Amino acid sequence: SAVISQKPSRDICQRGTSLTIQCQVDSQVTMMFWYRQQPGQSLTLIATANQGSEATYESGFVIDKFPISRPNLTFSTLTVSNMSPEDSSIYLCSGGRGLADTQYFGPGTRLTVL
Amino acid sequence: AQTVTQSQPEMSVQEAETVTLSCTYDTSESDYYLFWYKQPPSRQMILVIRQEAYKQQNATENRFSVNFQKAAKSFSLKISDSQLGDAAMYFCAYSPAGTASKLTFGTGTRLQVTL
């Protein structure tokens, strides 16, 4: 299994500001993903973080709003830009080692936007 | 597009008893993977069990087992000898084989364990 950490664990932000969430994996993983979990909801995939290239976004998510970086195989960041209260969610990163390998999740970042 | 359906928003089980959580999915793929994840109040997503669609044998992990019915596209989770620590949200998830392991999640079932 992989051990995944995220920072910060939670934050309260003002609307119009941006927050960058960091995700660190303890071993090299091939695939890294970012998910959003809105209050009381299930997880929705935001994007696949690709090493050294632009992330692949799912329908309904755009790079201007959720820029993602992945400079190496063990680290990725997600920025939530120009935040509004609707962005209040838990953001989780996950990693897996192969095309169909099991994904392991970080502990999540609980974001509240006022 | 693939969809995953969990029709039980909440379930309750007494300690030491057995409970089954339901999950159905829709896909046109023949090869795929199915998962059950547990999310306690700490919000950490924890893998409970995984099933490869090409395997006829149902996966088991200690007190957790699945009933995988490929033709019916059904994937239920059975928890035996329930413990207080099993109380959590349980999410069923699907991933098609040969892609980047992207997961599609169901809406979740909240499991309560009572004394």
Short mmCIF file of N, CA, C and O in Angstrom, two decimals, chain A residues 34 36 44-48 54-69 77-82 87 91:
data_model
loop_
_atom_site.label_atom_id
_atom_site.label_comp_id
_atom_site.label_asym_id
_atom_site.label_seq_id
_atom_site.Cartn_x
_atom_site.Cartn_y
_atom_site.Cartn_z
N TRP A 34 -7.04 13.83 -8.13
CA TRP A 34 -7.67 14.72 -7.16
C TRP A 34 -9.18 14.57 -7.25
O TRP A 34 -9.76 14.57 -8.34
N ARG A 36 -13.09 15.69 -5.31
CA ARG A 36 -13.83 16.61 -4.47
C ARG A 36 -15.00 15.87 -3.85
O ARG A 36 -15.68 15.09 -4.52
N THR A 44 -16.17 12.97 -6.33
CA THR A 44 -16.19 13.25 -7.76
C THR A 44 -14.76 13.54 -8.22
O THR A 44 -14.07 14.36 -7.60
N LEU A 45 -14.34 12.90 -9.28
CA LEU A 45 -12.99 13.10 -9.80
C LEU A 45 -12.87 14.47 -10.43
O LEU A 45 -13.68 14.84 -11.28
N ILE A 46 -11.85 15.22 -9.99
CA ILE A 46 -11.56 16.52 -10.60
C ILE A 46 -10.65 16.34 -11.80
O ILE A 46 -10.94 16.81 -12.90
N ALA A 47 -9.52 15.65 -11.57
CA ALA A 47 -8.53 15.53 -12.64
C ALA A 47 -7.49 14.47 -12.32
O ALA A 47 -7.34 14.07 -11.16
N THR A 48 -6.82 14.04 -13.35
CA THR A 48 -5.65 13.17 -13.24
C THR A 48 -4.41 14.06 -13.28
O THR A 48 -4.26 14.86 -14.22
N GLU A 54 0.48 18.90 -18.35
CA GLU A 54 -0.79 19.42 -17.87
C GLU A 54 -1.70 18.30 -17.40
O GLU A 54 -1.74 17.21 -17.97
N ALA A 55 -2.46 18.59 -16.36
CA ALA A 55 -3.40 17.60 -15.83
C ALA A 55 -4.53 17.36 -16.82
O ALA A 55 -4.83 18.20 -17.68
N THR A 56 -5.17 16.22 -16.68
CA THR A 56 -6.33 15.86 -17.50
C THR A 56 -7.58 16.06 -16.67
O THR A 56 -7.79 15.35 -15.68
N TYR A 57 -8.43 16.99 -17.08
CA TYR A 57 -9.58 17.38 -16.28
C TYR A 57 -10.84 16.64 -16.73
O TYR A 57 -11.04 16.37 -17.91
N GLU A 58 -11.69 16.37 -15.74
CA GLU A 58 -12.99 15.76 -16.02
C GLU A 58 -13.98 16.85 -16.41
O GLU A 58 -13.77 18.05 -16.18
N SER A 59 -15.05 16.40 -16.99
CA SER A 59 -16.10 17.33 -17.42
C SER A 59 -16.60 18.13 -16.22
O SER A 59 -16.89 17.59 -15.17
N GLY A 60 -16.67 19.44 -16.41
CA GLY A 60 -17.15 20.32 -15.36
C GLY A 60 -16.04 20.95 -14.54
O GLY A 60 -16.32 21.81 -13.70
N PHE A 61 -14.81 20.56 -14.77
CA PHE A 61 -13.66 21.12 -14.05
C PHE A 61 -12.68 21.69 -15.07
O PHE A 61 -12.40 21.06 -16.08
N VAL A 62 -12.15 22.89 -14.77
CA VAL A 62 -11.26 23.57 -15.71
C VAL A 62 -9.98 23.98 -15.01
O VAL A 62 -9.94 24.21 -13.80
N ILE A 63 -8.95 24.10 -15.82
CA ILE A 63 -7.62 24.39 -15.29
C ILE A 63 -7.55 25.75 -14.62
O ILE A 63 -6.83 25.92 -13.64
N ASP A 64 -8.28 26.73 -15.12
CA ASP A 64 -8.22 28.06 -14.54
C ASP A 64 -8.74 28.06 -13.11
O ASP A 64 -8.29 28.84 -12.28
N LYS A 65 -9.68 27.20 -12.82
CA LYS A 65 -10.26 27.13 -11.50
C LYS A 65 -9.47 26.19 -10.57
O LYS A 65 -9.32 26.46 -9.39
N PHE A 66 -8.98 25.11 -11.14
CA PHE A 66 -8.28 24.08 -10.35
C PHE A 66 -6.93 23.74 -10.98
O PHE A 66 -6.71 22.62 -11.44
N PRO A 67 -5.98 24.68 -10.99
CA PRO A 67 -4.67 24.34 -11.54
C PRO A 67 -3.99 23.27 -10.70
O PRO A 67 -4.04 23.30 -9.47
N ILE A 68 -3.36 22.33 -11.38
CA ILE A 68 -2.72 21.18 -10.74
C ILE A 68 -1.29 21.09 -11.25
O ILE A 68 -1.03 21.25 -12.44
N SER A 69 -0.39 20.80 -10.34
CA SER A 69 0.99 20.52 -10.74
C SER A 69 1.40 19.15 -10.21
O SER A 69 0.86 18.67 -9.22
N THR A 77 0.21 19.18 -6.35
CA THR A 77 -0.57 20.23 -5.71
C THR A 77 -1.84 20.52 -6.50
O THR A 77 -1.86 20.39 -7.73
N LEU A 78 -2.86 20.90 -5.76
CA LEU A 78 -4.12 21.35 -6.33
C LEU A 78 -4.39 22.74 -5.77
O LEU A 78 -4.34 22.92 -4.55
N THR A 79 -4.65 23.69 -6.63
CA THR A 79 -5.04 25.03 -6.20
C THR A 79 -6.51 25.24 -6.48
O THR A 79 -6.98 24.94 -7.59
N VAL A 80 -7.22 25.73 -5.50
CA VAL A 80 -8.62 26.13 -5.69
C VAL A 80 -8.59 27.64 -5.81
O VAL A 80 -8.24 28.35 -4.85
N SER A 81 -8.91 28.15 -6.98
CA SER A 81 -8.72 29.57 -7.29
C SER A 81 -10.01 30.36 -7.15
O SER A 81 -11.11 29.82 -7.37
N ASN A 82 -9.84 31.64 -6.82
CA ASN A 82 -10.98 32.55 -6.77
C ASN A 82 -12.18 31.89 -6.10
O ASN A 82 -13.26 31.73 -6.68
N ASP A 87 -17.32 26.26 -3.19
CA ASP A 87 -16.11 25.43 -3.22
C ASP A 87 -15.85 24.75 -1.88
O ASP A 87 -14.91 23.95 -1.76
N TYR A 91 -11.29 17.96 -0.17
CA TYR A 91 -10.51 17.65 -1.37
C TYR A 91 -9.54 16.53 -1.00
O TYR A 91 -8.79 16.62 -0.03
#
